[in-house]
Coordinates of C-alpha atoms and ligand atoms in Angstrom, one line a residue:
M28 CA -17.3 -26.0 -3.1
K29 CA -17.7 -24.1 -6.5
L30 CA -15.8 -21.2 -4.7
L31 CA -13.1 -23.5 -3.8
T32 CA -12.6 -25.0 -7.4
L33 CA -12.4 -21.5 -8.6
A34 CA -9.9 -20.5 -6.3
L35 CA -7.6 -23.4 -6.8
A36 CA -7.9 -22.9 -10.8
A37 CA -7.0 -19.3 -10.0
L38 CA -3.9 -20.3 -8.0
T39 CA -2.6 -22.9 -10.4
L40 CA -1.1 -21.1 -13.6
T41 CA -1.4 -23.6 -16.5
S42 CA 2.2 -24.0 -17.9
A43 CA 1.4 -22.3 -21.0
Q44 CA 0.3 -19.2 -19.0
A45 CA 3.4 -19.3 -16.8
Q46 CA 5.6 -19.4 -19.9
Q47 CA 3.7 -16.2 -21.5
S48 CA 3.9 -14.3 -18.2
L49 CA 7.7 -15.0 -17.9
K50 CA 8.2 -13.6 -21.3
P51 CA 9.9 -10.1 -21.4
T52 CA 7.7 -7.6 -23.4
G53 CA 10.4 -4.8 -23.4
R54 CA 7.7 -2.3 -22.3
W55 CA 6.8 -1.1 -18.8
E56 CA 3.8 -3.0 -18.0
H57 CA 2.1 -1.0 -15.2
Q58 CA -0.6 1.3 -16.3
P59 CA -1.6 3.7 -13.7
V60 CA -5.2 3.7 -12.4
G61 CA -5.9 7.5 -11.9
T62 CA -3.3 10.0 -11.4
S63 CA -1.2 10.6 -8.2
P64 CA 2.4 10.8 -8.9
T65 CA 3.2 11.6 -5.3
P66 CA 1.1 9.8 -2.6
P67 CA -2.3 11.3 -2.2
M68 CA -2.9 13.7 0.7
G69 CA -6.0 14.8 2.3
W70 CA -8.8 14.5 5.2
S71 CA -11.2 11.9 5.6
S72 CA -14.3 11.8 8.0
W73 CA -14.0 8.2 9.2
N74 CA -11.4 8.1 11.7
A75 CA -12.8 11.4 13.1
F76 CA -16.5 10.8 13.1
R77 CA -17.3 7.4 11.9
V78 CA -20.9 7.3 10.6
D79 CA -21.8 10.5 12.8
I80 CA -21.2 12.5 10.1
T81 CA -22.4 15.9 8.9
E82 CA -21.7 18.4 6.1
Q83 CA -20.8 21.1 8.7
K84 CA -18.2 18.9 10.3
V85 CA -16.8 18.0 6.8
L86 CA -16.7 21.8 5.9
D87 CA -15.3 23.0 9.6
S88 CA -12.4 20.6 9.0
A89 CA -12.1 21.8 5.2
G90 CA -11.9 25.2 6.7
V91 CA -8.9 24.2 8.9
I92 CA -7.2 22.7 6.1
V93 CA -7.1 25.9 4.2
S94 CA -6.8 28.7 7.3
S95 CA -4.2 26.3 8.9
G96 CA -1.8 26.1 5.8
L97 CA -2.3 22.3 5.6
A98 CA -3.7 22.9 2.0
Q99 CA -0.6 24.5 1.1
A100 CA 1.5 21.9 2.6
G101 CA -0.3 19.3 0.2
Y102 CA -3.7 18.0 2.0
R103 CA -6.2 18.7 -0.6
S104 CA -8.7 16.0 -0.9
I105 CA -11.7 16.6 1.4
N106 CA -13.2 13.0 1.6
I107 CA -16.4 11.8 2.8
D108 CA -16.4 8.4 4.1
D109 CA -19.3 6.0 4.9
G110 CA -22.7 7.6 6.3
W111 CA -23.8 9.8 3.6
W112 CA -26.5 7.8 1.7
L113 CA -30.1 7.5 2.4
K114 CA -31.2 5.1 -0.1
R115 CA -31.2 3.9 -3.7
R116 CA -34.4 5.0 -5.5
T117 CA -35.8 1.9 -6.8
D118 CA -37.4 3.2 -9.8
D119 CA -34.3 4.5 -11.5
G120 CA -31.5 3.2 -9.3
R121 CA -30.4 6.7 -8.6
L122 CA -28.5 7.2 -5.2
Q123 CA -30.3 9.6 -2.7
V124 CA -28.1 11.5 -0.2
R125 CA -29.0 11.9 3.3
T126 CA -29.9 15.6 3.1
G127 CA -30.7 15.6 6.9
L128 CA -26.9 15.5 7.3
F129 CA -25.9 17.2 3.8
P130 CA -28.5 20.2 3.8
S131 CA -26.8 21.4 0.6
A132 CA -27.8 18.2 -1.0
A133 CA -31.6 18.8 -0.8
T134 CA -31.9 20.1 -4.2
G135 CA -35.4 18.9 -5.0
R136 CA -36.4 15.5 -6.0
N137 CA -32.9 14.6 -7.1
S138 CA -30.7 15.2 -4.0
S139 CA -27.3 16.1 -5.2
L140 CA -23.5 16.4 -3.7
R141 CA -22.8 18.8 -6.4
P142 CA -23.3 21.9 -4.2
F143 CA -20.9 20.3 -1.8
T144 CA -18.4 19.5 -4.2
D145 CA -18.7 23.0 -5.9
R146 CA -18.1 24.4 -2.4
I147 CA -14.9 22.2 -1.8
H148 CA -13.5 23.0 -5.2
A149 CA -14.4 26.8 -4.8
M150 CA -11.8 26.5 -1.6
G151 CA -9.3 25.2 -4.0
L152 CA -9.7 21.8 -2.7
K153 CA -10.4 18.3 -4.0
A154 CA -13.6 16.2 -3.2
G155 CA -13.8 12.4 -2.5
L156 CA -16.4 9.9 -1.6
Y157 CA -16.9 6.4 -0.6
T158 CA -18.8 3.5 -1.6
D159 CA -18.6 -0.2 -1.7
I160 CA -18.2 -3.0 -4.5
G161 CA -20.7 -5.2 -3.1
R162 CA -24.5 -4.5 -2.5
N163 CA -24.1 -3.4 1.0
A164 CA -21.5 -1.1 2.9
C165 CA -19.6 -1.6 6.0
S166 CA -21.5 0.4 8.3
Q167 CA -24.6 -1.6 7.5
A168 CA -22.7 -4.8 9.1
Y169 CA -20.4 -3.0 11.7
D170 CA -22.4 0.1 12.9
A171 CA -25.6 -1.4 13.2
D172 CA -26.9 0.8 15.9
S173 CA -26.3 4.0 13.8
P174 CA -29.3 6.2 13.0
N175 CA -27.3 7.2 9.7
L176 CA -27.7 3.9 8.0
P177 CA -29.5 3.5 4.8
E178 CA -33.3 3.3 4.9
G179 CA -36.1 1.4 3.2
T180 CA -36.8 -1.7 1.6
H181 CA -33.8 -4.5 1.0
A182 CA -33.4 -2.9 -2.5
E183 CA -33.4 0.8 -1.2
R184 CA -30.9 -0.2 1.2
E185 CA -28.5 -1.8 -1.3
V186 CA -26.4 1.2 -1.8
G187 CA -23.2 -0.4 -3.2
L188 CA -22.0 -0.6 -6.6
M189 CA -22.6 -4.1 -7.3
G190 CA -25.4 -4.0 -10.4
F191 CA -25.2 -0.1 -10.5
V192 CA -21.2 0.4 -11.4
E193 CA -21.6 2.7 -14.8
Q194 CA -24.8 4.5 -13.1
D195 CA -23.0 5.4 -9.8
I196 CA -19.8 6.2 -11.4
A197 CA -21.4 8.4 -13.9
L198 CA -23.3 10.1 -11.0
F199 CA -20.0 10.5 -8.7
F200 CA -17.6 11.7 -11.2
G201 CA -20.0 13.1 -14.0
E202 CA -22.9 14.9 -12.3
W203 CA -21.3 15.4 -8.8
N204 CA -17.8 16.3 -10.0
F205 CA -15.9 14.2 -7.4
D206 CA -12.2 13.8 -8.0
Y207 CA -11.6 10.6 -5.4
L208 CA -13.5 7.4 -4.8
K209 CA -12.8 5.0 -2.0
V210 CA -14.2 1.4 -2.8
D211 CA -14.7 -0.5 0.1
G212 CA -15.4 -4.6 0.1
C213 CA -17.7 -5.3 2.9
G214 CA -20.7 -6.2 0.7
L215 CA -18.3 -9.2 -0.6
S216 CA -17.2 -10.1 2.9
S217 CA -19.7 -9.4 5.6
Y218 CA -23.3 -10.5 4.3
G219 CA -23.1 -14.4 4.9
R220 CA -26.2 -16.1 6.0
D221 CA -24.6 -16.6 9.5
R222 CA -24.2 -13.0 10.3
P223 CA -27.0 -11.7 12.7
H224 CA -28.0 -8.9 10.4
V225 CA -28.5 -11.3 7.5
A226 CA -30.2 -14.2 9.5
S227 CA -32.8 -11.8 11.2
G228 CA -33.7 -11.0 7.3
Q229 CA -32.6 -7.5 7.6
Y230 CA -30.2 -7.7 4.8
R231 CA -30.1 -10.2 1.7
E232 CA -27.7 -12.7 1.8
Y233 CA -24.4 -12.7 -0.2
K234 CA -22.1 -15.8 0.1
P235 CA -19.0 -14.3 1.0
T236 CA -16.2 -14.4 -1.7
I237 CA -13.7 -12.5 0.7
L238 CA -13.1 -14.3 4.0
E239 CA -10.5 -12.5 6.0
G240 CA -7.9 -14.7 7.1
N241 CA -8.7 -17.4 5.0
I242 CA -7.0 -16.9 1.1
N243 CA -7.9 -20.4 0.0
Q244 CA -11.8 -19.6 0.4
S245 CA -11.4 -16.2 -0.9
D246 CA -12.2 -15.5 -4.6
V247 CA -9.0 -13.6 -5.9
E248 CA -9.9 -13.6 -9.6
G249 CA -13.6 -12.9 -9.2
T250 CA -12.7 -9.7 -6.9
K251 CA -10.4 -8.6 -9.5
K252 CA -13.2 -8.7 -12.1
L253 CA -15.4 -6.4 -10.2
Y254 CA -12.6 -3.9 -9.7
A255 CA -11.8 -4.3 -13.6
G256 CA -15.3 -3.4 -14.5
L257 CA -15.1 -0.4 -12.0
K258 CA -11.8 0.6 -13.8
Q259 CA -13.7 0.5 -17.0
A260 CA -16.5 2.5 -15.9
L261 CA -14.2 5.1 -14.7
H262 CA -12.2 5.4 -17.9
K263 CA -15.6 6.1 -19.6
V264 CA -16.4 9.1 -17.5
R265 CA -12.8 10.4 -16.7
P266 CA -10.9 9.3 -20.1
A267 CA -8.2 11.8 -18.9
N268 CA -7.5 9.4 -16.0
D269 CA -7.7 12.3 -13.4
Y270 CA -9.0 10.6 -10.4
V271 CA -8.0 8.7 -7.5
L272 CA -9.2 5.3 -6.7
S273 CA -8.6 4.0 -3.4
V274 CA -9.2 0.2 -3.2
C275 CA -10.2 -0.7 0.5
L276 CA -9.8 -4.8 0.7
W277 CA -8.1 -4.7 3.9
G278 CA -4.9 -6.5 2.6
T279 CA -7.3 -9.8 1.9
V280 CA -7.6 -11.5 -1.5
N281 CA -4.0 -10.9 -2.3
V282 CA -4.7 -7.2 -3.1
R283 CA -1.3 -6.4 -1.8
A284 CA -0.1 -7.9 -5.0
W285 CA -2.5 -6.9 -7.5
G286 CA -3.8 -3.5 -6.0
Q287 CA -1.2 -1.5 -8.3
D288 CA -3.1 -2.8 -11.7
Y289 CA -6.5 -1.8 -10.1
G290 CA -6.3 1.4 -7.8
T291 CA -4.2 4.2 -7.4
M292 CA -3.8 2.9 -3.8
W293 CA -4.9 -0.1 -2.1
R294 CA -5.3 -1.0 1.6
T295 CA -2.7 -3.4 2.7
S296 CA -4.1 -4.2 6.3
R297 CA -7.3 -4.1 8.2
D298 CA -8.6 -0.8 9.8
I299 CA -6.3 1.4 11.9
A300 CA -7.2 2.5 15.3
K301 CA -6.1 5.1 17.6
G302 CA -3.9 2.9 19.6
F303 CA -0.1 2.5 19.1
S304 CA 0.0 -1.4 18.5
Q305 CA -2.7 -1.3 15.7
M306 CA -0.8 1.5 13.9
V307 CA 2.4 -0.4 14.3
H308 CA 0.6 -3.7 12.8
N309 CA -0.9 -1.5 10.0
F310 CA 2.7 -0.3 9.4
D311 CA 4.0 -3.8 9.2
T312 CA 1.9 -4.8 6.4
V313 CA 3.5 -2.3 4.1
A314 CA 7.1 -2.4 5.2
T315 CA 8.1 -5.5 3.3
R316 CA 6.1 -4.6 0.1
E317 CA 8.4 -2.0 -1.2
F318 CA 8.5 -3.4 -4.7
Y319 CA 4.8 -3.0 -5.1
A320 CA 4.7 0.8 -4.9
G321 CA 6.0 3.5 -6.8
P322 CA 4.8 6.6 -8.8
G323 CA 1.1 6.5 -9.2
R324 CA 0.5 3.3 -7.2
W325 CA 0.9 3.4 -3.4
N326 CA 0.6 0.8 -0.6
D327 CA -2.0 2.3 1.7
P328 CA -1.6 1.2 5.4
D329 CA -4.6 3.2 6.1
M330 CA -5.6 6.9 7.2
L331 CA -3.7 8.8 9.9
E332 CA -5.0 8.7 13.6
I333 CA -2.7 11.5 14.3
G334 CA -4.6 13.7 16.6
N335 CA -6.6 10.7 18.4
G336 CA -6.0 8.5 21.1
D337 CA -2.5 7.5 21.4
F338 CA -1.5 10.2 19.1
D339 CA -3.2 13.2 20.5
G340 CA -2.0 16.4 21.8
N341 CA -0.7 14.6 25.1
H342 CA 1.2 12.1 22.9
L343 CA 3.4 14.0 20.5
T344 CA 6.2 11.4 20.4
E345 CA 3.7 8.9 19.2
A346 CA 2.0 11.4 17.0
R347 CA 5.5 12.1 15.3
T348 CA 6.3 8.5 15.1
H349 CA 3.2 7.7 13.1
M350 CA 3.8 10.4 10.9
G351 CA 7.5 9.5 10.2
L352 CA 6.6 6.0 9.6
W353 CA 4.1 6.8 7.0
A354 CA 6.5 9.4 5.6
I355 CA 9.1 6.7 5.0
V356 CA 6.9 4.2 3.2
A357 CA 5.5 6.7 1.1
A358 CA 1.9 6.0 2.4
P359 CA -1.0 8.1 1.5
L360 CA -1.4 11.0 4.1
M361 CA -5.1 11.0 5.1
I362 CA -5.7 12.9 7.9
G363 CA -8.3 11.3 10.3
T364 CA -9.1 14.1 13.1
D365 CA -11.6 16.5 13.7
L366 CA -9.3 19.4 13.0
S367 CA -11.6 22.1 14.5
K368 CA -10.6 20.7 17.7
V369 CA -7.0 19.5 17.6
S370 CA -4.0 21.6 19.1
P371 CA -1.5 23.8 17.1
A372 CA 1.3 21.1 17.7
I373 CA -0.8 18.3 16.0
I374 CA -1.0 20.7 12.8
D375 CA 2.6 21.5 13.0
I376 CA 3.3 17.8 13.0
L377 CA 0.9 17.0 10.2
K378 CA 2.4 20.2 8.3
A379 CA 6.1 19.4 9.0
P380 CA 7.6 20.5 5.6
E381 CA 10.7 18.3 5.6
V382 CA 8.7 15.2 6.8
V383 CA 5.9 16.0 4.1
A384 CA 8.8 16.3 1.6
I385 CA 10.0 13.1 2.2
N386 CA 6.8 11.3 1.7
Q387 CA 6.1 13.4 -1.3
D388 CA 9.5 13.0 -3.0
P389 CA 8.9 12.8 -6.4
A390 CA 10.9 9.5 -7.1
G391 CA 8.2 7.8 -5.3
H392 CA 10.4 5.1 -3.9
Q393 CA 9.1 3.6 -0.6
G394 CA 11.8 3.1 2.1
V395 CA 13.3 -0.2 2.5
L396 CA 14.3 -2.2 5.7
A397 CA 18.0 -1.8 6.4
Y398 CA 17.8 -3.2 9.8
A399 CA 14.9 -5.0 11.7
D400 CA 14.5 -6.9 15.0
S401 CA 11.4 -7.3 17.1
D402 CA 12.1 -3.9 18.9
R403 CA 14.2 -1.7 16.4
Q404 CA 13.8 -1.0 12.6
I405 CA 15.9 1.3 10.6
L406 CA 14.2 2.3 6.8
V407 CA 16.1 4.1 4.3
K408 CA 14.3 6.0 1.4
T409 CA 16.1 6.8 -1.6
L410 CA 15.1 10.6 -2.7
A411 CA 15.1 11.9 -6.1
D412 CA 18.4 14.3 -5.6
G413 CA 20.2 11.3 -4.3
R414 CA 20.1 11.8 -0.9
K415 CA 18.6 9.4 1.6
A416 CA 15.9 9.6 4.3
V417 CA 16.4 7.4 7.3
L418 CA 14.0 6.7 10.0
L419 CA 15.1 4.7 13.6
F420 CA 11.9 3.3 15.0
N421 CA 12.0 2.1 18.5
R422 CA 8.9 -0.3 18.9
T423 CA 9.0 -0.8 22.4
G424 CA 8.1 1.1 25.8
A425 CA 11.7 1.4 27.0
P426 CA 14.5 3.5 25.7
A427 CA 16.7 1.6 23.0
R428 CA 20.3 2.1 21.4
F429 CA 20.7 2.1 17.7
T430 CA 24.0 2.1 15.6
L431 CA 23.1 3.7 12.3
T432 CA 26.0 2.5 9.7
A433 CA 27.3 4.1 6.5
E434 CA 26.2 0.5 5.1
H435 CA 22.5 1.2 6.1
L436 CA 22.5 4.0 3.8
K437 CA 24.8 2.3 1.1
M438 CA 27.2 5.1 1.6
D439 CA 31.1 4.9 1.7
A440 CA 32.1 4.5 5.4
T441 CA 35.2 6.3 5.0
V442 CA 33.7 9.7 3.8
P443 CA 31.6 12.0 6.2
I444 CA 27.7 11.7 6.2
V445 CA 26.1 14.7 7.0
L446 CA 22.5 14.4 8.7
R447 CA 19.7 16.7 9.1
D448 CA 17.0 16.3 11.6
A449 CA 13.8 16.4 9.3
W450 CA 11.5 17.4 12.4
A451 CA 13.9 20.1 13.9
R452 CA 14.8 21.3 10.2
A453 CA 18.3 21.8 11.4
D454 CA 21.6 20.2 10.8
A455 CA 22.2 17.2 13.2
G456 CA 25.9 16.7 12.6
R457 CA 28.1 14.5 10.8
F458 CA 29.7 10.6 11.2
T459 CA 31.8 8.7 9.5
G460 CA 31.5 4.8 9.5
S461 CA 28.5 4.6 12.4
R462 CA 26.9 6.7 14.8
E463 CA 25.1 5.7 18.2
F464 CA 21.5 7.0 19.2
E465 CA 19.3 6.4 21.9
L466 CA 15.8 6.5 21.3
Q467 CA 12.9 7.3 23.8
P468 CA 10.0 4.6 24.1
R469 CA 8.1 4.7 20.8
E470 CA 10.2 7.3 19.2
A471 CA 11.2 7.5 15.8
L472 CA 13.9 9.8 14.6
L473 CA 13.8 10.9 11.0
F474 CA 16.9 12.4 9.1
T475 CA 17.9 13.0 5.5
A476 CA 21.5 11.9 4.9
S477 CA 23.9 13.1 2.3
G478 CA 27.3 11.4 1.7
K479 CA 29.1 9.4 -1.0
H480 CA 27.4 6.5 -2.3
M481 CA 29.3 3.0 -1.6
L482 CA 29.5 2.3 -5.2
P483 CA 32.0 4.6 -7.2
R484 CA 29.4 4.5 -10.1
G485 CA 26.0 3.6 -9.9
Y486 CA 23.5 2.2 -7.4
F487 CA 22.0 -1.0 -6.2
V488 CA 18.4 -1.9 -7.7
S489 CA 17.0 -2.5 -4.2
E490 CA 17.6 1.1 -3.6
R491 CA 15.0 2.3 -6.1
P492 CA 12.2 -0.1 -5.7
G493 CA 9.6 2.4 -7.2
S494 CA 11.4 1.8 -10.5
V495 CA 10.6 -2.0 -10.3
Y496 CA 7.5 -3.4 -11.6
V497 CA 6.6 -7.3 -10.4
A498 CA 5.5 -8.8 -13.7
R499 CA 5.6 -12.0 -12.1
D500 CA 6.3 -13.0 -8.7
G501 CA 7.0 -16.5 -8.9
I502 CA 4.1 -17.5 -6.2
R503 CA 2.6 -20.7 -7.0
A504 CA 0.4 -21.2 -4.0
L505 CA -0.9 -18.1 -2.0
E506 CA 0.3 -18.3 1.5
Q507 CA -0.2 -16.0 4.6
D508 CA 2.6 -13.6 5.4
P509 CA 3.7 -14.5 8.8
V510 CA 6.1 -11.6 9.4
V511 CA 3.1 -9.2 9.9
Y512 CA 2.8 -9.1 13.5
R513 CA -0.6 -9.9 14.9
A514 CA -1.5 -6.8 16.8
L515 CA -5.2 -6.9 17.2
A516 CA -7.3 -4.2 18.0
S517 CA -9.8 -4.7 20.5
W518 CA -12.8 -4.8 18.4
S519 CA -13.5 -8.2 19.4
T520 CA -14.3 -9.4 22.8
T521 CA -12.0 -12.3 24.3
D522 CA -15.0 -14.9 24.6
N523 CA -14.7 -15.9 21.1
G524 CA -12.5 -17.0 18.6
G525 CA -11.3 -13.1 17.7
T526 CA -10.8 -12.1 14.4
R527 CA -7.3 -12.9 13.1
P528 CA -6.1 -10.8 10.2
A529 CA -4.0 -12.7 7.6
Y530 CA -2.2 -11.2 4.5
A531 CA -1.1 -13.1 1.4
G532 CA 1.6 -12.5 -0.8
W533 CA 4.2 -14.5 1.3
G534 CA 7.1 -15.1 -1.1
G535 CA 7.1 -11.8 -3.0
P536 CA 10.1 -10.3 -4.0
R537 CA 12.1 -8.1 -1.6
A538 CA 14.9 -5.6 -1.4
D539 CA 18.0 -6.7 0.3
S540 CA 16.1 -9.8 1.7
T541 CA 14.9 -13.2 0.5
P542 CA 11.3 -13.2 -0.2
Y543 CA 11.0 -15.1 3.1
D544 CA 12.6 -12.6 5.1
Q545 CA 16.2 -14.1 5.3
A546 CA 19.5 -12.5 4.6
L547 CA 20.5 -13.1 1.0
S548 CA 23.2 -15.8 0.8
V549 CA 24.5 -18.2 -2.0
K550 CA 26.6 -21.4 -1.0
G551 CA 27.6 -19.5 2.2
Q552 CA 28.5 -16.2 0.7
S553 CA 26.2 -13.6 2.0
F554 CA 24.8 -10.2 0.4
R555 CA 23.9 -7.3 2.1
H556 CA 22.6 -5.8 -1.0
G557 CA 20.4 -7.4 -3.7
I558 CA 17.0 -8.6 -4.6
G559 CA 15.4 -11.9 -3.4
S560 CA 12.8 -13.6 -5.5
L561 CA 11.4 -17.2 -6.2
A562 CA 12.2 -18.6 -9.3
D563 CA 9.8 -18.0 -12.4
S564 CA 9.7 -14.5 -11.8
R565 CA 10.2 -11.6 -13.9
L566 CA 10.9 -8.1 -12.7
Q567 CA 10.9 -5.1 -14.7
V568 CA 13.4 -2.3 -14.0
Q569 CA 13.3 1.0 -15.4
V570 CA 16.7 2.5 -15.8
P571 CA 18.0 6.1 -16.2
A572 CA 19.3 7.3 -19.5
G573 CA 22.9 6.8 -20.0
S574 CA 23.2 3.6 -17.8
Q575 CA 26.1 1.4 -19.0
R576 CA 26.1 -1.8 -17.2
F577 CA 23.9 -4.0 -15.2
T578 CA 25.9 -6.4 -12.9
A579 CA 24.9 -9.0 -10.4
R580 CA 26.2 -12.0 -8.5
V581 CA 23.5 -14.6 -8.7
G582 CA 22.4 -18.1 -7.6
V583 CA 19.9 -20.3 -5.7
D584 CA 19.7 -19.2 -2.5
D585 CA 20.9 -21.0 0.8
S586 CA 17.4 -20.4 2.1
T587 CA 15.6 -22.1 -0.8
R588 CA 13.0 -24.9 -0.2
G589 CA 13.6 -26.6 -3.5
K590 CA 16.9 -27.8 -3.7
S591 CA 16.8 -30.1 -6.8
A592 CA 15.4 -28.0 -9.7
E593 CA 17.8 -25.9 -11.8
V594 CA 17.4 -22.2 -12.5
S595 CA 18.7 -19.9 -15.3
F596 CA 19.0 -16.2 -14.6
E597 CA 18.5 -13.8 -17.4
V598 CA 18.9 -10.2 -18.2
W599 CA 17.0 -8.5 -20.9
G600 CA 17.0 -4.8 -22.3
D601 CA 14.1 -3.4 -24.0
G602 CA 12.9 -6.9 -25.2
R603 CA 16.3 -8.4 -26.1
R604 CA 18.3 -11.0 -24.0
L605 CA 21.5 -9.1 -23.2
A606 CA 23.0 -12.0 -20.7
A607 CA 22.1 -15.2 -19.1
T608 CA 23.8 -18.0 -17.1
G609 CA 23.1 -21.9 -17.6
P610 CA 21.4 -23.7 -15.5
I611 CA 22.3 -23.5 -11.9
R612 CA 21.0 -25.4 -9.0
F613 CA 21.3 -25.2 -5.0
D614 CA 24.9 -25.2 -3.4
E615 CA 26.4 -24.1 -6.5
P616 CA 28.8 -21.2 -6.3
V617 CA 27.7 -17.8 -7.4
R618 CA 27.7 -16.9 -11.1
E619 CA 28.7 -13.4 -12.5
L620 CA 26.1 -11.6 -14.7
V621 CA 27.2 -8.6 -16.8
A622 CA 24.8 -7.0 -19.4
D623 CA 25.6 -4.0 -21.6
L624 CA 23.0 -1.5 -21.0
R625 CA 23.9 1.2 -23.6
G626 CA 20.9 2.7 -25.1
V627 CA 18.6 0.4 -22.9
A628 CA 15.4 2.0 -21.3
L629 CA 14.1 -1.2 -19.4
V630 CA 15.7 -3.8 -18.0
E631 CA 14.1 -7.4 -17.2
L632 CA 15.4 -9.7 -14.5
V633 CA 14.2 -13.3 -15.2
A634 CA 14.7 -16.4 -12.9
R635 CA 13.7 -19.3 -14.7
Q636 CA 13.2 -22.6 -13.4
H637 CA 13.7 -25.9 -15.2
G638 CA 11.4 -28.5 -14.2
A639 CA 9.2 -29.2 -10.9
D640 CA 10.9 -29.5 -7.5
A641 CA 8.4 -31.4 -5.2
A642 CA 10.1 -29.5 -2.2
G643 CA 8.8 -26.2 -2.9
P644 CA 9.6 -22.8 -4.8
I645 CA 13.2 -22.1 -5.6
V646 CA 14.6 -18.8 -3.8
V647 CA 17.1 -17.0 -6.1
T648 CA 19.2 -14.1 -5.1
W649 CA 20.4 -11.5 -7.4
G650 CA 23.1 -10.3 -5.1
E651 CA 24.5 -6.8 -5.3
A652 CA 22.3 -6.3 -8.6
R653 CA 23.4 -3.0 -9.6
I654 CA 23.3 -0.3 -12.4
E655 CA 26.3 1.5 -13.3
Ligands
LIG13 C1 -14.2 -0.3 6.5 C2 -13.1 0.6 6.0 C3 -12.7 1.9 6.9 C4 -14.1 2.6 6.7 C5 -15.3 2.0 7.2 C6 -16.5 2.6 6.9 O1 -14.2 -0.8 7.7 O2 -12.0 -0.2 6.1 O3 -11.9 2.7 6.3 O4 -14.2 3.1 5.2 O5 -15.5 0.6 6.4 O6 -17.7 1.8 7.4

């Protein structure tokens, strides 16, 4: 009951708080956690070995990372996932390494992973480790039969951060000199009294504060607080911010919205698996979250399965598709296969220079959906040099036809567009207006495209989502996102209720779409380009030096739920109000907004609601929002 009240309190902003967070500040509010201007790249033990991990296996893959040129390609972080610990020593709280698996850690009474990180660093690589924000880890709940679980009393087996944050962070980043930490959340979700491993007395109960699939019973603010403490501890040990913090909460507790303020990257979905449908599900959980990522902050659909199962050496089409999808959405690229065993063809896919370059593009924009139906998707990612990367994805098991248009690319339909195949690293011809493609089952094509922008001068804000920070999303009540397909991996049997994933964040702002995934439209007039948001939102937009004007055609969207309350639209520049409409309501024609941007570095787009609307949130459209 207490938890429920807490959760409700967290969901209902008081009107004073609401007015405060709507107020433009004139300064970019995102503060990076750690440092990773482009998506993190590396290798992690989990998808390859689960808890069946040894130091030798990690070193073998690290060896291949170097010898195969993968390190050169950018894969530098070698990450130990779950399974490395023996116990927490109870007299001083110090964590002990399972030296049977990590022999170099047997350094006397104080086992230490420093010899391991020294070795990794000497190879020119970086080292990563894994822990849990709660008392216990995921393996203790889900790999109960493993011989590699922590041993001893309750307290000795409580190897997670809870109660030991400062001590453990000092150990990992100070003494042991790691560069990267993944912090899981099973300690908050999987130790309820009804769990067999708790009921049997094996683990101490922790009343779950994260309930997968149940946002209303999850403690969003409490979880944020724990990660805030972690951030503070990291700052103490690494004041230069030179680390990567990977938040692993599987898309629960609305982390898809706040992950960017507490981590360098944050998982948007439950665990990936080596089956095609689960991979697609994970992709879907990031595909609509383009405004939540950017340089230094990355949506994470989970580690790669390339080399495994549906993505192994016998399934190179699927392996390329997986890689192409992660590239276009600027996802972290963490290899998850035993590199000492994979075929050269798999290494070549992981290394593909022009594909990796799309992922690592310095502008850090996530690809935006330009077209989507159940079977086919087209995503377009703006690159730093003005070119576009475009991915055509056939989700189905049958061949599929695609028409790629200049409009998808936001390019002039009368001027030739030059395509280059990112896989073949070869010219792929040119087209004017549109071009047809036929894709094989599960195939994704990936090109870069050069042409003339459809705007004579300038660009649409929706093309550069990495320059946007969602300072306030306008969401009043957390709702599950219904557009994420429920592709369920078979980690549950069919004789129970199953574990249904659910992701909050429904209603967050979107590029070229309403927040509820409809086409943008105001009083019957539709917009293929623009931003959809909810009222009482504030979006920060970084604009390049020399920008002259912001223009947009704004109004209450036809798909709005609330139809009676009025909304005014305001454009702010560096903390000054530059332009505004008067109050507008549903079914009124679009208004033109023009703001002079000379000398302005930061634009803030505010949609302010006047009065309550019992029917629901007001959906607003910034049609053709552009910078000239
Ligand atoms: C969770 C995480 C995985 C992995 C395992 C380890 O399931 O989501 O990525 O780290 O825990 O037990």
